[in-house]
mmCIF file of C-alpha atoms and ligand atoms in Angstrom:
data_model
loop_
_atom_site.group_PDB
_atom_site.id
_atom_site.type_symbol
_atom_site.label_atom_id
_atom_site.label_comp_id
_atom_site.label_asym_id
_atom_site.label_seq_id
_atom_site.Cartn_x
_atom_site.Cartn_y
_atom_site.Cartn_z
ATOM 1 C CA UNK W 1 -85.978 175.738 30.023
ATOM 2 C CA UNK W 2 -85.479 176.104 33.503
ATOM 3 C CA UNK W 3 -84.785 180.138 32.748
ATOM 4 C CA UNK W 4 -81.620 179.966 35.144
ATOM 5 C CA UNK W 5 -79.399 181.286 31.818
ATOM 6 C CA UNK W 6 -82.324 184.064 31.068
ATOM 7 C CA UNK W 7 -82.005 187.366 31.553
ATOM 8 C CA UNK W 8 -82.892 189.041 34.406
ATOM 9 C CA UNK W 9 -86.096 191.279 33.661
ATOM 10 C CA UNK W 10 -87.128 193.718 36.609
ATOM 11 C CA UNK W 11 -89.606 195.988 36.661
ATOM 12 C CA UNK W 12 -89.282 199.875 38.276
ATOM 13 C CA UNK W 13 -92.041 201.585 39.166
ATOM 14 C CA UNK W 14 -91.982 204.925 41.245
ATOM 15 C CA UNK W 15 -94.521 204.952 43.795
ATOM 16 C CA UNK W 16 -95.770 208.492 46.078
ATOM 17 C CA UNK W 17 -98.720 207.936 48.406
ATOM 18 C CA UNK W 18 -99.929 205.078 46.740
ATOM 19 C CA UNK W 19 -100.833 202.618 49.338
ATOM 20 C CA UNK W 20 -103.940 202.251 47.559
ATOM 21 C CA UNK W 21 -102.759 200.777 44.338
ATOM 22 C CA UNK W 22 -99.932 198.326 45.783
ATOM 23 C CA UNK W 23 -101.479 195.764 46.429
ATOM 24 C CA UNK W 24 -103.595 194.545 43.362
ATOM 25 C CA UNK W 25 -100.181 195.715 41.500
ATOM 26 C CA UNK W 26 -98.677 193.869 42.848
ATOM 27 C CA UNK W 27 -100.887 190.898 42.483
ATOM 28 C CA UNK W 28 -101.035 191.808 38.454
ATOM 29 C CA UNK W 29 -97.258 192.577 38.316
ATOM 30 C CA UNK W 30 -96.214 188.829 40.141
ATOM 31 C CA UNK W 31 -98.687 187.315 38.199
ATOM 32 C CA UNK W 32 -97.178 188.395 34.674
ATOM 33 C CA UNK W 33 -93.623 187.552 36.059
ATOM 34 C CA UNK W 34 -94.602 184.318 37.253
ATOM 35 C CA UNK W 35 -95.872 183.585 33.770
ATOM 36 C CA UNK W 36 -92.911 184.760 31.650
ATOM 37 C CA UNK W 37 -90.317 182.902 34.119
ATOM 38 C CA UNK W 38 -92.922 179.533 33.479
ATOM 39 C CA UNK W 39 -92.524 180.011 30.008
ATOM 40 C CA UNK W 40 -88.796 180.521 30.225
ATOM 41 C CA UNK W 41 -88.352 183.774 28.716
ATOM 42 C CA UNK W 42 -87.313 185.762 31.640
ATOM 43 C CA UNK W 43 -84.822 184.324 34.382
ATOM 44 C CA UNK W 44 -86.449 182.903 38.128
ATOM 45 C CA UNK W 45 -84.399 185.818 39.678
ATOM 46 C CA UNK W 46 -86.864 188.275 38.036
ATOM 47 C CA UNK W 47 -88.344 190.813 40.428
ATOM 48 C CA UNK W 48 -90.508 194.547 41.230
ATOM 49 C CA UNK W 49 -88.718 197.237 42.565
ATOM 50 C CA UNK W 50 -90.805 199.764 44.499
ATOM 51 C CA UNK W 51 -88.899 202.914 44.552
ATOM 52 C CA UNK W 52 -90.971 205.261 47.252
ATOM 53 C CA UNK W 53 -90.696 208.572 46.549
ATOM 54 C CA UNK W 54 -91.013 210.133 50.013
ATOM 55 C CA UNK W 55 -94.076 209.261 50.914
ATOM 56 C CA UNK W 56 -96.790 210.614 53.538
ATOM 57 C CA UNK W 57 -98.884 207.272 53.096
ATOM 58 C CA UNK W 58 -98.890 204.099 54.553
ATOM 59 C CA UNK W 59 -96.772 202.895 51.179
ATOM 60 C CA UNK W 60 -93.180 202.088 52.652
ATOM 61 C CA UNK W 61 -94.943 199.397 55.298
ATOM 62 C CA UNK W 62 -97.448 198.555 52.313
ATOM 63 C CA UNK W 63 -94.266 197.518 50.388
ATOM 64 C CA UNK W 64 -92.561 195.641 52.928
ATOM 65 C CA UNK W 65 -95.411 193.719 53.844
ATOM 66 C CA UNK W 66 -95.464 192.823 50.270
ATOM 67 C CA UNK W 67 -91.681 192.071 50.558
ATOM 68 C CA UNK W 68 -92.328 189.357 53.543
ATOM 69 C CA UNK W 69 -94.983 187.861 51.195
ATOM 70 C CA UNK W 70 -93.016 187.278 48.007
ATOM 71 C CA UNK W 71 -89.282 187.641 48.388
ATOM 72 C CA UNK W 72 -88.450 186.308 46.009
ATOM 73 C CA UNK W 73 -90.030 188.961 43.657
ATOM 74 C CA UNK W 74 -90.373 192.096 45.191
ATOM 75 C CA UNK W 75 -87.866 194.603 46.478
ATOM 76 C CA UNK W 76 -88.004 198.255 47.685
ATOM 77 C CA UNK W 77 -86.213 201.521 48.003
ATOM 78 C CA UNK W 78 -87.414 203.738 50.187
ATOM 79 C CA UNK W 79 -86.120 207.775 49.223
ATOM 80 C CA UNK W 80 -85.753 209.869 52.150
ATOM 81 C CA UNK W 81 -87.922 212.862 51.025
ATOM 82 C CA UNK W 82 -90.537 213.118 47.391
ATOM 83 C CA UNK W 83 -87.890 213.707 44.436
ATOM 84 C CA UNK W 84 -90.716 214.142 41.874
ATOM 85 C CA UNK W 85 -91.459 211.142 39.370
ATOM 86 C CA UNK W 86 -88.355 211.772 37.260
ATOM 87 C CA UNK W 87 -85.905 211.954 39.867
ATOM 88 C CA UNK W 88 -87.686 208.942 41.223
ATOM 89 C CA UNK W 89 -87.275 206.885 38.212
ATOM 90 C CA UNK W 90 -83.492 208.054 37.338
ATOM 91 C CA UNK W 91 -82.906 206.853 41.295
ATOM 92 C CA UNK W 92 -84.380 203.507 40.075
ATOM 93 C CA UNK W 93 -82.784 203.086 36.675
ATOM 94 C CA UNK W 94 -79.525 203.791 38.916
ATOM 95 C CA UNK W 95 -79.322 201.799 41.161
ATOM 96 C CA UNK W 96 -81.502 198.546 40.346
ATOM 97 C CA UNK W 97 -79.735 195.558 39.202
ATOM 98 C CA UNK W 98 -80.484 193.109 36.313
ATOM 99 C CA UNK W 99 -80.007 192.876 32.232
ATOM 100 C CA UNK W 100 -83.103 195.055 30.744
ATOM 101 C CA UNK W 101 -85.149 197.405 33.123
ATOM 102 C CA UNK W 102 -88.841 198.390 32.295
ATOM 103 C CA UNK W 103 -90.422 201.445 34.029
ATOM 104 C CA UNK W 104 -93.794 201.107 35.006
ATOM 105 C CA UNK W 105 -96.449 203.299 37.281
ATOM 106 C CA UNK W 106 -97.603 201.952 39.871
ATOM 107 C CA UNK W 107 -101.309 202.761 38.985
ATOM 108 C CA UNK W 108 -100.822 200.200 36.078
ATOM 109 C CA UNK W 109 -102.697 202.760 33.384
ATOM 110 C CA UNK W 110 -100.229 201.434 30.927
ATOM 111 C CA UNK W 111 -101.497 198.024 29.951
ATOM 112 C CA UNK W 112 -98.705 195.662 31.106
ATOM 113 C CA UNK W 113 -99.913 193.169 28.891
ATOM 114 C CA UNK W 114 -97.155 194.264 26.294
ATOM 115 C CA UNK W 115 -94.441 193.590 29.012
ATOM 116 C CA UNK W 116 -93.394 190.195 27.180
ATOM 117 C CA UNK W 117 -93.354 191.358 23.567
ATOM 118 C CA UNK W 118 -91.513 194.582 24.859
ATOM 119 C CA UNK W 119 -88.701 191.632 25.901
ATOM 120 C CA UNK W 120 -89.631 189.862 22.694
ATOM 121 C CA UNK W 121 -88.425 193.239 21.068
ATOM 122 C CA UNK W 122 -85.634 193.438 22.960
ATOM 123 C CA UNK W 123 -83.949 189.563 21.962
ATOM 124 C CA UNK W 124 -84.746 191.141 18.690
ATOM 125 C CA UNK W 125 -81.778 193.804 18.877
ATOM 126 C CA UNK W 126 -83.363 196.592 20.910
ATOM 127 C CA UNK W 127 -81.784 198.417 23.452
ATOM 128 C CA UNK W 128 -84.572 200.558 24.256
ATOM 129 C CA UNK W 129 -88.824 199.790 23.350
ATOM 130 C CA UNK W 130 -91.070 202.810 23.798
ATOM 131 C CA UNK W 131 -94.660 201.774 25.424
ATOM 132 C CA UNK W 132 -96.831 204.179 23.215
ATOM 133 C CA UNK W 133 -100.435 204.757 23.667
ATOM 134 C CA UNK W 134 -102.466 204.366 20.798
ATOM 135 C CA UNK W 135 -105.436 206.400 21.801
ATOM 136 C CA UNK W 136 -105.975 208.836 24.380
ATOM 137 C CA UNK W 137 -109.316 207.673 24.782
ATOM 138 C CA UNK W 138 -109.635 207.985 28.880
ATOM 139 C CA UNK W 139 -107.469 211.688 28.897
ATOM 140 C CA UNK W 140 -109.791 214.761 28.916
ATOM 141 C CA UNK W 141 -110.472 216.916 26.361
ATOM 142 C CA UNK W 142 -108.213 219.460 27.808
ATOM 143 C CA UNK W 143 -104.966 217.106 28.695
ATOM 144 C CA UNK W 144 -105.341 215.204 25.150
ATOM 145 C CA UNK W 145 -105.378 218.877 23.641
ATOM 146 C CA UNK W 146 -102.690 219.922 25.837
ATOM 147 C CA UNK W 147 -100.553 216.599 25.131
ATOM 148 C CA UNK W 148 -101.051 216.819 21.872
ATOM 149 C CA UNK W 149 -100.276 220.853 21.063
ATOM 150 C CA UNK W 150 -97.640 220.149 23.451
ATOM 151 C CA UNK W 151 -95.154 217.827 21.404
ATOM 152 C CA UNK W 152 -95.619 219.943 18.693
ATOM 153 C CA UNK W 153 -94.470 222.176 20.332
ATOM 154 C CA UNK W 154 -91.357 220.596 21.462
ATOM 155 C CA UNK W 155 -90.803 219.105 18.308
ATOM 156 C CA UNK W 156 -90.482 222.730 16.782
ATOM 157 C CA UNK W 157 -88.073 223.365 19.587
ATOM 158 C CA UNK W 158 -86.235 220.774 18.182
ATOM 159 C CA UNK W 159 -86.481 218.392 21.370
ATOM 160 C CA UNK W 160 -87.064 214.816 19.849
ATOM 161 C CA UNK W 161 -89.402 212.670 21.654
ATOM 162 C CA UNK W 162 -91.907 209.747 20.838
ATOM 163 C CA UNK W 163 -95.262 211.145 20.582
ATOM 164 C CA UNK W 164 -97.672 209.475 23.026
ATOM 165 C CA UNK W 165 -94.918 207.899 25.262
ATOM 166 C CA UNK W 166 -94.458 208.625 28.596
ATOM 167 C CA UNK W 167 -91.938 206.752 31.034
ATOM 168 C CA UNK W 168 -93.615 203.185 30.095
ATOM 169 C CA UNK W 169 -90.532 201.700 28.552
ATOM 170 C CA UNK W 170 -87.878 199.004 28.336
ATOM 171 C CA UNK W 171 -83.926 199.598 28.842
ATOM 172 C CA UNK W 172 -80.846 197.682 27.827
ATOM 173 C CA UNK W 173 -77.779 197.085 30.679
ATOM 174 C CA UNK W 174 -76.139 198.748 27.515
ATOM 175 C CA UNK W 175 -78.922 201.576 26.956
ATOM 176 C CA UNK W 176 -78.830 202.528 31.257
ATOM 177 C CA UNK W 177 -75.087 202.380 31.301
ATOM 178 C CA UNK W 178 -75.029 205.281 29.032
ATOM 179 C CA UNK W 179 -77.544 207.057 30.146
ATOM 180 C CA UNK W 180 -75.297 207.537 33.304
ATOM 181 C CA UNK W 181 -73.128 209.536 31.543
ATOM 182 C CA UNK W 182 -76.298 212.481 31.396
ATOM 183 C CA UNK W 183 -74.800 213.833 35.171
ATOM 184 C CA UNK W 184 -77.639 217.083 34.673
ATOM 185 C CA UNK W 185 -80.009 217.512 37.388
ATOM 186 C CA UNK W 186 -83.032 218.945 35.333
ATOM 187 C CA UNK W 187 -83.970 215.409 34.032
ATOM 188 C CA UNK W 188 -87.015 214.740 31.582
ATOM 189 C CA UNK W 189 -86.475 211.505 30.988
ATOM 190 C CA UNK W 190 -88.411 210.933 27.445
ATOM 191 C CA UNK W 191 -85.941 213.559 26.032
ATOM 192 C CA UNK W 192 -83.257 212.122 27.005
ATOM 193 C CA UNK W 193 -83.719 208.648 26.556
ATOM 194 C CA UNK W 194 -84.207 209.362 23.031
ATOM 195 C CA UNK W 195 -80.085 211.152 22.667
ATOM 196 C CA UNK W 196 -78.636 207.816 23.682
ATOM 197 C CA UNK W 197 -78.877 206.246 20.391
ATOM 198 C CA UNK W 198 -79.245 202.784 19.840
ATOM 199 C CA UNK W 199 -81.381 200.517 18.103
ATOM 200 C CA UNK W 200 -84.971 201.384 19.052
ATOM 201 C CA UNK W 201 -88.974 200.331 18.612
ATOM 202 C CA UNK W 202 -91.996 201.101 19.797
ATOM 203 C CA UNK W 203 -95.316 198.477 21.437
ATOM 204 C CA UNK W 204 -98.737 200.192 20.950
ATOM 205 C CA UNK W 205 -101.491 199.925 23.993
ATOM 206 C CA UNK W 206 -104.182 201.409 24.680
ATOM 207 C CA UNK W 207 -104.515 203.242 28.797
ATOM 208 C CA UNK W 208 -106.764 202.653 31.276
ATOM 209 C CA UNK W 209 -108.080 204.753 33.376
ATOM 210 C CA UNK W 210 -106.371 204.740 37.623
ATOM 211 C CA UNK W 211 -108.005 201.840 39.033
ATOM 212 C CA UNK W 212 -107.884 203.219 42.858
ATOM 213 C CA UNK W 213 -106.122 206.366 43.966
ATOM 214 C CA UNK W 214 -105.452 209.921 42.279
ATOM 215 C CA UNK W 215 -103.473 211.320 40.184
ATOM 216 C CA UNK W 216 -100.004 212.406 41.659
ATOM 217 C CA UNK W 217 -99.592 214.837 38.945
ATOM 218 C CA UNK W 218 -101.834 218.051 39.780
ATOM 219 C CA UNK W 219 -102.062 220.884 36.442
ATOM 220 C CA UNK W 220 -98.908 222.959 38.180
ATOM 221 C CA UNK W 221 -96.635 220.136 38.331
ATOM 222 C CA UNK W 222 -97.662 219.099 34.344
ATOM 223 C CA UNK W 223 -96.909 222.291 33.921
ATOM 224 C CA UNK W 224 -93.538 222.382 35.225
ATOM 225 C CA UNK W 225 -92.449 218.923 33.531
ATOM 226 C CA UNK W 226 -93.720 220.486 30.565
ATOM 227 C CA UNK W 227 -91.598 223.426 31.232
ATOM 228 C CA UNK W 228 -88.984 221.647 32.419
ATOM 229 C CA UNK W 229 -88.990 219.557 28.740
ATOM 230 C CA UNK W 230 -88.549 222.600 27.233
ATOM 231 C CA UNK W 231 -85.312 224.506 28.933
ATOM 232 C CA UNK W 232 -83.673 221.459 29.257
ATOM 233 C CA UNK W 233 -83.492 220.706 25.713
ATOM 234 C CA UNK W 234 -83.686 223.434 23.666
ATOM 235 C CA UNK W 235 -81.698 226.729 23.266
ATOM 236 C CA UNK W 236 -84.447 227.814 20.693
ATOM 237 C CA UNK W 237 -86.311 230.662 23.559
ATOM 238 C CA UNK W 238 -82.649 231.723 23.772
ATOM 239 C CA UNK W 239 -82.062 232.087 19.800
ATOM 240 C CA UNK W 240 -85.681 233.239 19.412
ATOM 241 C CA UNK W 241 -84.464 236.593 20.939
ATOM 242 C CA UNK W 242 -81.173 236.925 18.983
ATOM 243 C CA UNK W 243 -83.737 236.743 16.032
ATOM 244 C CA UNK W 244 -86.009 239.112 17.628
ATOM 245 C CA UNK W 245 -83.483 241.399 18.332
ATOM 246 C CA UNK W 246 -82.322 242.153 14.904
ATOM 247 C CA UNK W 247 -85.323 242.408 13.525
ATOM 248 C CA UNK W 248 -85.946 244.981 15.740
ATOM 249 C CA UNK W 249 -82.413 246.535 14.642
ATOM 250 C CA UNK W 250 -83.384 246.387 10.763
ATOM 251 C CA UNK W 251 -86.851 247.773 11.538
ATOM 252 C CA UNK W 252 -85.312 250.262 13.567
ATOM 253 C CA UNK W 253 -82.905 251.312 10.824
ATOM 254 C CA UNK W 254 -85.846 251.774 8.262
ATOM 255 C CA UNK W 255 -88.108 253.868 11.542
ATOM 256 C CA UNK W 256 -84.787 255.999 10.851
ATOM 257 C CA UNK W 257 -84.158 256.849 7.566
ATOM 258 C CA UNK W 258 -88.076 257.192 6.884
ATOM 259 C CA UNK W 259 -87.705 260.214 10.349
ATOM 260 C CA UNK W 260 -84.812 261.500 8.153
ATOM 261 C CA UNK W 261 -86.700 261.532 5.030
ATOM 262 C CA UNK W 262 -89.539 263.084 6.583
ATOM 263 C CA UNK W 263 -87.192 266.293 8.283
ATOM 264 C CA UNK W 264 -85.200 266.976 5.221
ATOM 265 C CA UNK W 265 -87.383 266.157 2.642
ATOM 266 C CA UNK W 266 -90.777 267.191 3.541
ATOM 267 C CA UNK W 267 -92.905 269.666 5.906
ATOM 268 C CA UNK W 268 -94.564 267.451 8.124
ATOM 269 C CA UNK W 269 -91.887 267.285 10.740
ATOM 270 C CA UNK W 270 -92.525 268.158 14.459
ATOM 271 C CA UNK W 271 -89.176 270.078 15.898
ATOM 272 C CA UNK W 272 -87.833 267.536 18.155
ATOM 273 C CA UNK W 273 -90.156 264.171 17.026
ATOM 274 C CA UNK W 274 -87.409 262.177 14.691
ATOM 275 C CA UNK W 275 -84.539 262.667 17.772
ATOM 276 C CA UNK W 276 -87.128 260.844 19.885
ATOM 277 C CA UNK W 277 -88.397 258.491 17.482
ATOM 278 C CA UNK W 278 -85.057 257.295 16.132
ATOM 279 C CA UNK W 279 -82.694 256.553 19.594
ATOM 280 C CA UNK W 280 -86.147 254.710 20.951
ATOM 281 C CA UNK W 281 -86.129 252.218 18.209
ATOM 282 C CA UNK W 282 -81.934 252.338 17.693
ATOM 283 C CA UNK W 283 -82.066 251.980 21.637
ATOM 284 C CA UNK W 284 -84.957 248.794 21.164
ATOM 285 C CA UNK W 285 -82.933 247.035 18.355
ATOM 286 C CA UNK W 286 -79.487 247.647 20.380
ATOM 287 C CA UNK W 287 -80.683 245.891 23.899
ATOM 288 C CA UNK W 288 -82.528 242.940 22.320
ATOM 289 C CA UNK W 289 -79.655 242.517 19.991
ATOM 290 C CA UNK W 290 -77.360 242.327 22.989
ATOM 291 C CA UNK W 291 -79.928 240.065 24.697
ATOM 292 C CA UNK W 292 -79.514 237.847 21.925
ATOM 293 C CA UNK W 293 -75.626 237.813 22.050
ATOM 294 C CA UNK W 294 -75.661 236.859 25.586
ATOM 295 C CA UNK W 295 -78.456 234.090 24.977
ATOM 296 C CA UNK W 296 -75.892 232.607 23.361
ATOM 297 C CA UNK W 297 -73.109 232.633 25.597
ATOM 298 C CA UNK W 298 -75.783 231.341 28.144
ATOM 299 C CA UNK W 299 -77.744 228.618 25.715
ATOM 300 C CA UNK W 300 -73.464 227.231 25.426
ATOM 301 C CA UNK W 301 -73.033 227.299 29.105
ATOM 302 C CA UNK W 302 -76.039 226.227 29.867
ATOM 303 C CA UNK W 303 -74.809 222.966 27.522
ATOM 304 C CA UNK W 304 -71.355 222.751 28.469
ATOM 305 C CA UNK W 305 -72.376 222.788 32.320
ATOM 306 C CA UNK W 306 -74.393 219.361 31.463
ATOM 307 C CA UNK W 307 -71.607 217.593 30.548
ATOM 308 C CA UNK W 308 -73.801 215.420 28.364
ATOM 309 C CA UNK W 309 -71.309 212.832 26.482
ATOM 310 C CA UNK W 310 -70.732 214.043 22.919
ATOM 311 C CA UNK W 311 -71.296 210.291 21.269
ATOM 312 C CA UNK W 312 -71.427 206.932 22.567
ATOM 313 C CA UNK W 313 -69.855 203.857 20.925
ATOM 314 C CA UNK W 314 -72.273 200.807 20.428
ATOM 315 C CA UNK W 315 -69.539 198.444 18.905
ATOM 316 C CA UNK W 316 -65.979 198.108 18.008
ATOM 317 C CA UNK W 317 -65.216 195.711 15.520
HETATM 318 N N1 LIG M 401 -95.146 209.418 41.459
HETATM 319 C C1 LIG M 401 -93.943 209.629 42.282
HETATM 320 N N2 LIG M 401 -93.505 210.679 42.979
HETATM 321 C C2 LIG M 401 -94.006 211.670 42.867
HETATM 322 C C3 LIG M 401 -95.456 211.946 42.209
HETATM 323 C C4 LIG M 401 -95.593 210.897 40.914
HETATM 324 O O1 LIG M 401 -93.379 208.670 42.023
HETATM 325 O O2 LIG M 401 -94.254 212.527 43.001
HETATM 326 C C5 LIG M 401 -95.330 208.505 40.642
HETATM 327 C C6 LIG M 401 -96.451 207.596 41.097
HETATM 328 O O3 LIG M 401 -96.967 207.371 42.737
HETATM 329 C C7 LIG M 401 -97.060 207.096 39.577
HETATM 330 C C8 LIG M 401 -96.435 207.772 38.930
HETATM 331 O O4 LIG M 401 -95.230 208.635 39.673
HETATM 332 O O5 LIG M 401 -96.889 205.729 40.197
HETATM 333 C C9 LIG M 401 -97.064 208.410 38.113
HETATM 334 O O6 LIG M 401 -98.469 209.138 38.851
HETATM 335 P P1 LIG M 401 -99.406 209.406 38.427
HETATM 336 O O7 LIG M 401 -100.599 207.833 38.181
HETATM 337 O O8 LIG M 401 -100.432 210.181 39.616
HETATM 338 O O9 LIG M 401 -99.699 210.378 37.249
HETATM 339 P P2 LIG M 401 -100.540 210.497 36.347
HETATM 340 O O10 LIG M 401 -101.303 208.991 35.420
HETATM 341 O O11 LIG M 401 -102.029 210.543 36.874
HETATM 342 O O12 LIG M 401 -100.238 211.645 34.887
HETATM 343 MG MG1 LIG M 402 -101.532 207.488 36.203
#
């Protein structure tokens, strides 16, 4: 097989200050692609697209150098400033051509040896293939436990994401076209992709430590990504206010009834007491309930302004 009719696979690799890893990463990724082209599973036009996310180091020069050495495999897209991992990824997913794209981090912490199985799953009819880490041995105790707790919180809030999957995934052209219909700007791709639907599966791998360079995800960034994951996908925090308002209103009614009972039927009533306690409980309940109502409307407005598609047609017979 010459591979000329095979599908084009492009790898989307966001890079922020990755000068230390790019030469080795290119060696490994290009080697993998060369092998896959050889075996005929992907087209010889398959390649690597580095998305330089406004790096301050020599990342872009290095990409250019690598491109000069392997013009058939290496491509670069330079963003005008640092836009963050998710935006850089989306920039790649929206601009890189090809029949299938696989996004993978520049540090190759995700095992690229499962890429052929991802492609295999695509040929079996899957439009989305998630890379899922089978263990978190390479993580710190802190990261392991916060990550698990966070996934659990997300699913209680009704946000559907794949456990232990980050942004190592294959998407077909069809899925990418569907993703373009999501014009929202608060992006958290690992929760958006499951909304697309289509036939989906996972492949499993062990995640290794970074082979060079340092993490570009300090704690602050991780927390802000985690909050985005909740507030971009779930109205439930707003609804919780409405529930709390309802509960407080009920409570204030009970307190009011009790205060009236104490004043009217016992001798324990201190003058002025009921007229203070009842309005406090009543107004508190009223305020929370009103905030809850406003929250419901804000939630609706939020969902409307996202302009998310209501459906995606998979086939018409
Ligand atoms: N990254 C990016 N823009 C940023 C931060 C990170 O494109 O503002 C890229 C980074 O170069 C890497 C990927 O996102 O390819 C994941 O970052 P990192 O490996 O530092 O995160 P960690 O694995 O520590 O969570
Ligand atoms: Mg990493």
